[in-house]
Structure formats: structure tokens, C-alpha cells
Amino acid sequence: MEIKIQNGDYVPDGLGGVVRLSGAEALLERILFRLTARRGGLPPLPALGSRLHLLGREPASQRLSAARQYVAEALTEEDVTVTDVTLAPKDGGRMDLTVFLTYEGEALSVTLDIE
């Protein structure tokens, strides 16, 4: 079971506890955590996280390739298959990164806002 996080904080369940997730929802929560945490930012677990925060430093022509590599690195310990990664430019130099996955035959996706 995973604890649901929203806007960087645990989500209360209204009973004095926190919302807990299981199955595909828990998997997506772990994936979001792995993709948004900065790789090397937690000394006891140096391989946890991703390097997606570095995408803005890549030349535009190489960003998609780098994004695919960074996503693959971040999700090596998860029991999922990454089927595709897309980048869509937004205003202010930001990007929407969408990761398409397969987990136990189910198609899933997560989208992140990247600077």
C-alpha cells in the first residue's frame, strides 16, 4: 500500500489518518514519486529518482531522447513496461511529459509538468 500525496503533502482521509492506495493506483503513485524525485537527492538511495529536471538543459532536438532515457533509468525497479514517452511544449519553456505504461496487461499513463 502507498500513501496518496497531493501537492507535496499527504491526503487526509477525514478520520485522522491518510488516504492509502493499492493496485494500479499505488503503482502510479510510486511512479510519480520516482519521476519527480531528483536522482541522487536521497543519499541512502542514490539510484532513486530521475534526471528529468535536467531536460531544460538539453538541446530541443535531443530532449525526447533524453526524456526516454531518464524515464527508463527511474523506473528500472518497477514491474512495468514503458511503451512510449511524449513531450509537449507549453508556455514559458515548460513541457508536459507523458509516460505510457503497461502493468499486468493494463494500459496506464502519467503526465508531469517539467520546467
Backbone as JSON, one array per atom type, in Angstrom:
{
  "sequence": "MEIKIQNGDYVPDGLGGVVRLSGAEALLERILFRLTARRGGLPPLPALGSRLHLLGREPASQRLSAARQYVAEALTEEDVTVTDVTLAPKDGGRMDLTVFLTYEGEALSVTLDIE",
  "N": [[0.84, -1.19, 0.0], [0.41, 2.22, -0.69], [0.82, 5.63, 0.31], [-1.28, 8.3, -0.44], [-0.22, 11.19, -2.11], [-0.59, 14.63, -2.57], [0.03, 17.65, -4.13], [2.5, 17.73, -2.84], [2.0, 16.88, -0.23], [0.61, 14.65, 2.26], [-2.61, 13.15, 1.76], [-5.41, 13.71, 3.68], [-7.68, 11.37, 5.24], [-10.02, 12.08, 6.46], [-10.62, 10.89, 8.82], [-8.67, 11.17, 10.65], [-6.46, 9.91, 9.69], [-4.54, 8.98, 6.8], [-5.06, 8.86, 3.24], [-4.87, 5.76, 1.68], [-3.48, 3.82, -0.95], [-3.89, 1.15, -3.36], [-2.96, -1.55, -5.6], [-3.11, -0.66, -9.06], [-3.35, 2.09, -8.66], [-1.61, 2.57, -6.51], [0.78, 1.84, -7.72], [0.98, 3.85, -9.72], [1.31, 6.07, -8.06], [3.82, 5.5, -6.89], [5.35, 5.58, -9.23], [5.04, 8.26, -10.05], [6.35, 9.44, -7.88], [8.96, 8.41, -8.22], [9.61, 9.59, -10.69], [9.49, 12.34, -10.18], [11.17, 12.84, -8.01], [14.48, 13.95, -7.43], [17.18, 12.35, -8.87], [19.69, 10.89, -6.92], [19.25, 12.58, -4.84], [18.55, 11.59, -2.37], [20.6, 10.44, -0.11], [20.89, 7.74, 1.11], [19.69, 6.19, -0.83], [20.84, 6.37, -3.64], [20.17, 5.76, -6.31], [17.52, 6.24, -6.57], [14.87, 8.04, -8.05], [14.79, 10.53, -10.72], [16.4, 12.04, -13.61], [14.98, 13.98, -14.86], [14.68, 16.67, -14.3], [16.76, 17.85, -15.58], [16.15, 18.18, -18.22], [15.6, 20.69, -19.45], [18.11, 21.67, -19.97], [19.02, 20.31, -22.11], [19.55, 20.32, -25.67], [16.84, 21.27, -27.79], [16.34, 19.44, -29.84], [17.23, 17.06, -28.79], [15.8, 16.46, -26.54], [13.55, 14.68, -26.3], [14.69, 12.15, -26.66], [16.47, 12.14, -24.48], [14.58, 12.35, -22.41], [13.27, 9.88, -22.63], [15.38, 8.18, -21.92], [15.9, 9.05, -19.25], [13.46, 8.43, -18.01], [13.4, 5.64, -18.31], [15.65, 4.95, -16.72], [14.73, 5.78, -14.19], [12.59, 4.09, -13.7], [13.45, 1.45, -13.56], [13.29, -0.37, -11.44], [10.63, -0.91, -11.14], [7.8, -2.97, -11.86], [6.88, -2.66, -14.63], [6.14, -1.94, -18.1], [7.45, 0.43, -20.15], [5.84, 1.96, -22.68], [5.76, 4.19, -24.29], [6.98, 7.57, -24.49], [6.19, 10.93, -24.37], [6.67, 14.38, -25.26], [5.37, 17.58, -24.82], [5.48, 20.89, -25.73], [4.97, 23.81, -23.68], [3.77, 27.06, -22.61], [6.22, 29.49, -21.53], [8.54, 27.97, -21.54], [8.08, 25.53, -20.37], [7.18, 22.01, -20.22], [4.97, 19.31, -21.02], [5.28, 16.11, -19.96], [4.49, 12.93, -20.87], [4.1, 9.64, -19.84], [3.61, 6.48, -21.04], [2.45, 3.37, -20.03], [2.48, -0.2, -19.42], [0.96, -2.39, -17.23], [0.55, -5.42, -15.82], [-0.98, -6.17, -18.06], [-2.64, -3.99, -18.31], [-3.19, -0.79, -19.66], [-1.67, 2.2, -18.75], [-1.1, 5.66, -17.83], [0.92, 8.51, -17.04], [1.22, 12.0, -16.45], [3.47, 14.67, -16.34], [4.45, 17.95, -15.35], [7.08, 19.66, -16.6], [9.9, 21.72, -16.08]],
  "CA": [[0.0, 0.0, 0.0], [1.1, 3.5, -0.77], [0.08, 6.77, 0.85], [-1.54, 9.26, -1.51], [0.39, 12.51, -1.95], [-1.12, 15.63, -3.48], [0.69, 18.94, -3.92], [3.62, 17.56, -1.94], [1.58, 16.56, 1.13], [-0.29, 13.51, 2.37], [-4.03, 13.47, 1.65], [-6.12, 13.18, 4.85], [-8.86, 10.54, 4.94], [-11.18, 12.59, 7.19], [-10.77, 10.13, 10.06], [-7.43, 11.32, 11.4], [-5.39, 9.18, 9.02], [-4.23, 9.4, 5.44], [-5.61, 8.0, 2.18], [-3.95, 4.72, 1.23], [-3.78, 3.32, -2.29], [-3.4, -0.2, -3.65], [-3.04, -1.94, -7.01], [-2.6, 0.25, -10.09], [-3.24, 3.45, -8.09], [-0.36, 2.61, -5.74], [1.87, 1.82, -8.71], [1.1, 5.19, -10.33], [1.85, 6.96, -7.03], [5.26, 5.22, -6.83], [5.97, 6.05, -10.47], [5.12, 9.72, -9.95], [7.41, 9.76, -6.93], [10.26, 8.13, -8.85], [9.87, 10.52, -11.78], [9.62, 13.72, -9.7], [12.31, 12.95, -7.09], [15.76, 14.14, -8.13], [18.1, 11.22, -8.72], [20.83, 11.21, -6.08], [18.84, 13.53, -3.8], [18.4, 10.88, -1.11], [21.88, 9.73, -0.01], [20.87, 6.28, 1.31], [19.17, 5.55, -2.04], [21.31, 7.24, -4.72], [19.58, 5.44, -7.61], [16.1, 6.59, -6.56], [14.55, 9.32, -8.68], [15.1, 10.69, -12.15], [17.15, 13.23, -14.03], [14.09, 14.77, -15.71], [14.89, 18.1, -14.04], [17.84, 18.32, -16.46], [15.69, 18.26, -19.62], [15.71, 22.05, -19.96], [19.5, 21.93, -20.37], [19.27, 19.58, -23.35], [19.08, 20.98, -26.89], [15.46, 20.88, -28.1], [16.33, 18.27, -30.72], [17.63, 15.86, -28.05], [15.01, 16.34, -25.31], [12.72, 13.48, -26.27], [15.6, 11.03, -26.45], [16.92, 12.22, -23.09], [13.43, 12.04, -21.55], [13.09, 8.42, -22.66], [16.47, 7.59, -21.14], [15.7, 9.38, -17.84], [12.3, 7.67, -17.54], [13.83, 4.24, -18.2], [16.5, 4.85, -15.54], [13.95, 5.97, -12.96], [11.6, 3.04, -13.49], [14.03, 0.11, -13.72], [12.9, -1.25, -10.34], [9.18, -1.11, -11.15], [7.36, -4.06, -12.72], [6.06, -2.06, -15.7], [6.76, -1.77, -19.4], [7.24, 1.76, -20.71], [5.53, 1.77, -24.1], [6.06, 5.42, -25.03], [7.19, 8.81, -23.75], [5.97, 12.08, -25.26], [6.91, 15.72, -24.72], [4.58, 18.62, -25.49], [5.89, 22.2, -25.22], [3.97, 24.71, -23.1], [4.26, 28.44, -22.46], [7.24, 29.74, -20.52], [9.62, 26.99, -21.56], [7.68, 24.32, -19.68], [6.79, 20.89, -21.08], [4.2, 18.2, -20.46], [5.88, 14.81, -20.25], [3.54, 11.84, -20.62], [4.7, 8.31, -19.88], [2.61, 5.45, -21.27], [2.94, 2.15, -19.4], [1.64, -1.39, -19.32], [1.13, -3.08, -15.94], [-0.32, -6.58, -15.76], [-1.88, -6.12, -19.21], [-3.45, -2.77, -18.28], [-2.53, 0.43, -20.15], [-1.72, 3.32, -17.81], [-0.25, 6.78, -18.21], [1.1, 9.61, -16.09], [1.7, 13.22, -17.09], [4.19, 15.57, -15.45], [4.81, 19.28, -15.82], [8.53, 19.76, -16.49], [10.45, 23.04, -16.4]],
  "C": [[0.87, 1.24, 0.0], [0.21, 4.57, -0.17], [-0.07, 7.79, -0.28], [-0.95, 10.62, -1.16], [-0.21, 13.43, -3.0], [-0.52, 16.97, -3.13], [1.78, 18.85, -2.86], [3.26, 17.21, -0.5], [0.67, 15.34, 1.11], [-1.74, 13.97, 2.32], [-4.75, 12.87, 2.85], [-7.36, 12.38, 4.43], [-10.12, 11.0, 5.66], [-11.42, 11.88, 8.5], [-9.51, 10.21, 10.92], [-6.26, 10.58, 10.8], [-5.12, 9.78, 7.65], [-4.82, 8.41, 4.45], [-4.52, 7.03, 1.73], [-4.43, 4.17, -0.11], [-3.27, 1.89, -2.44], [-3.52, -0.45, -5.15], [-2.42, -0.92, -7.95], [-2.45, 1.67, -9.56], [-1.96, 3.6, -7.29], [0.84, 2.63, -6.66], [2.07, 3.2, -9.31], [1.66, 6.19, -9.32], [3.36, 6.76, -6.9], [5.97, 5.75, -8.06], [6.09, 7.57, -10.46], [6.22, 10.14, -9.0], [8.78, 9.55, -7.56], [10.61, 9.13, -9.95], [10.1, 11.95, -11.29], [10.77, 13.91, -8.71], [13.59, 13.11, -7.91], [16.71, 12.99, -7.82], [19.33, 11.67, -7.94], [20.49, 12.15, -4.93], [18.66, 12.9, -2.44], [19.63, 10.0, -0.92], [21.79, 8.23, 0.25], [20.38, 5.51, 0.08], [19.57, 6.37, -3.27], [20.7, 6.96, -6.08], [18.1, 5.77, -7.67], [15.9, 7.94, -7.22], [14.94, 9.35, -10.15], [15.94, 11.94, -12.38], [16.3, 14.12, -14.92], [14.23, 16.27, -15.48], [15.98, 18.69, -14.93], [17.39, 18.52, -17.91], [15.84, 19.65, -20.22], [17.1, 22.41, -20.43], [19.85, 21.26, -21.7], [18.84, 20.43, -24.55], [17.69, 20.43, -27.24], [15.4, 19.6, -28.93], [16.65, 16.97, -29.99], [16.78, 15.61, -26.81], [14.2, 15.06, -25.23], [13.56, 12.25, -26.0], [16.08, 10.99, -25.0], [15.78, 11.87, -22.13], [13.19, 10.54, -21.5], [14.15, 7.72, -21.81], [16.25, 7.83, -19.65], [14.53, 8.61, -17.24], [12.7, 6.2, -17.35], [14.71, 4.03, -16.97], [15.68, 4.87, -14.25], [13.04, 4.79, -12.66], [12.14, 1.62, -13.6], [13.58, -0.85, -12.63], [11.4, -1.51, -10.27], [8.83, -2.2, -12.16], [6.38, -3.53, -13.77], [6.86, -2.09, -16.99], [6.43, -0.36, -19.88], [7.03, 1.59, -22.21], [5.81, 3.01, -24.93], [6.27, 6.56, -24.05], [6.99, 9.94, -24.75], [6.27, 13.37, -24.51], [6.08, 16.71, -25.52], [4.98, 19.96, -24.9], [4.69, 23.01, -24.71], [4.57, 26.11, -23.03], [5.35, 28.52, -21.39], [8.34, 28.72, -20.46], [9.3, 25.7, -20.84], [7.27, 23.25, -20.69], [5.87, 19.95, -20.31], [4.87, 16.92, -20.92], [4.84, 13.76, -19.9], [4.25, 10.52, -20.82], [3.56, 7.3, -20.0], [3.22, 4.11, -20.82], [1.97, 1.0, -19.59], [2.0, -2.08, -18.02], [0.09, -4.18, -15.86], [-1.39, -6.54, -16.85], [-2.74, -4.87, -19.29], [-2.63, -1.58, -18.76], [-2.76, 1.56, -19.16], [-0.88, 4.47, -18.37], [-0.18, 7.78, -17.08], [1.64, 10.8, -16.85], [2.3, 14.13, -16.04], [4.42, 16.91, -16.13], [6.3, 19.46, -15.56], [8.97, 21.18, -16.86], [11.6, 22.92, -17.36]]
}
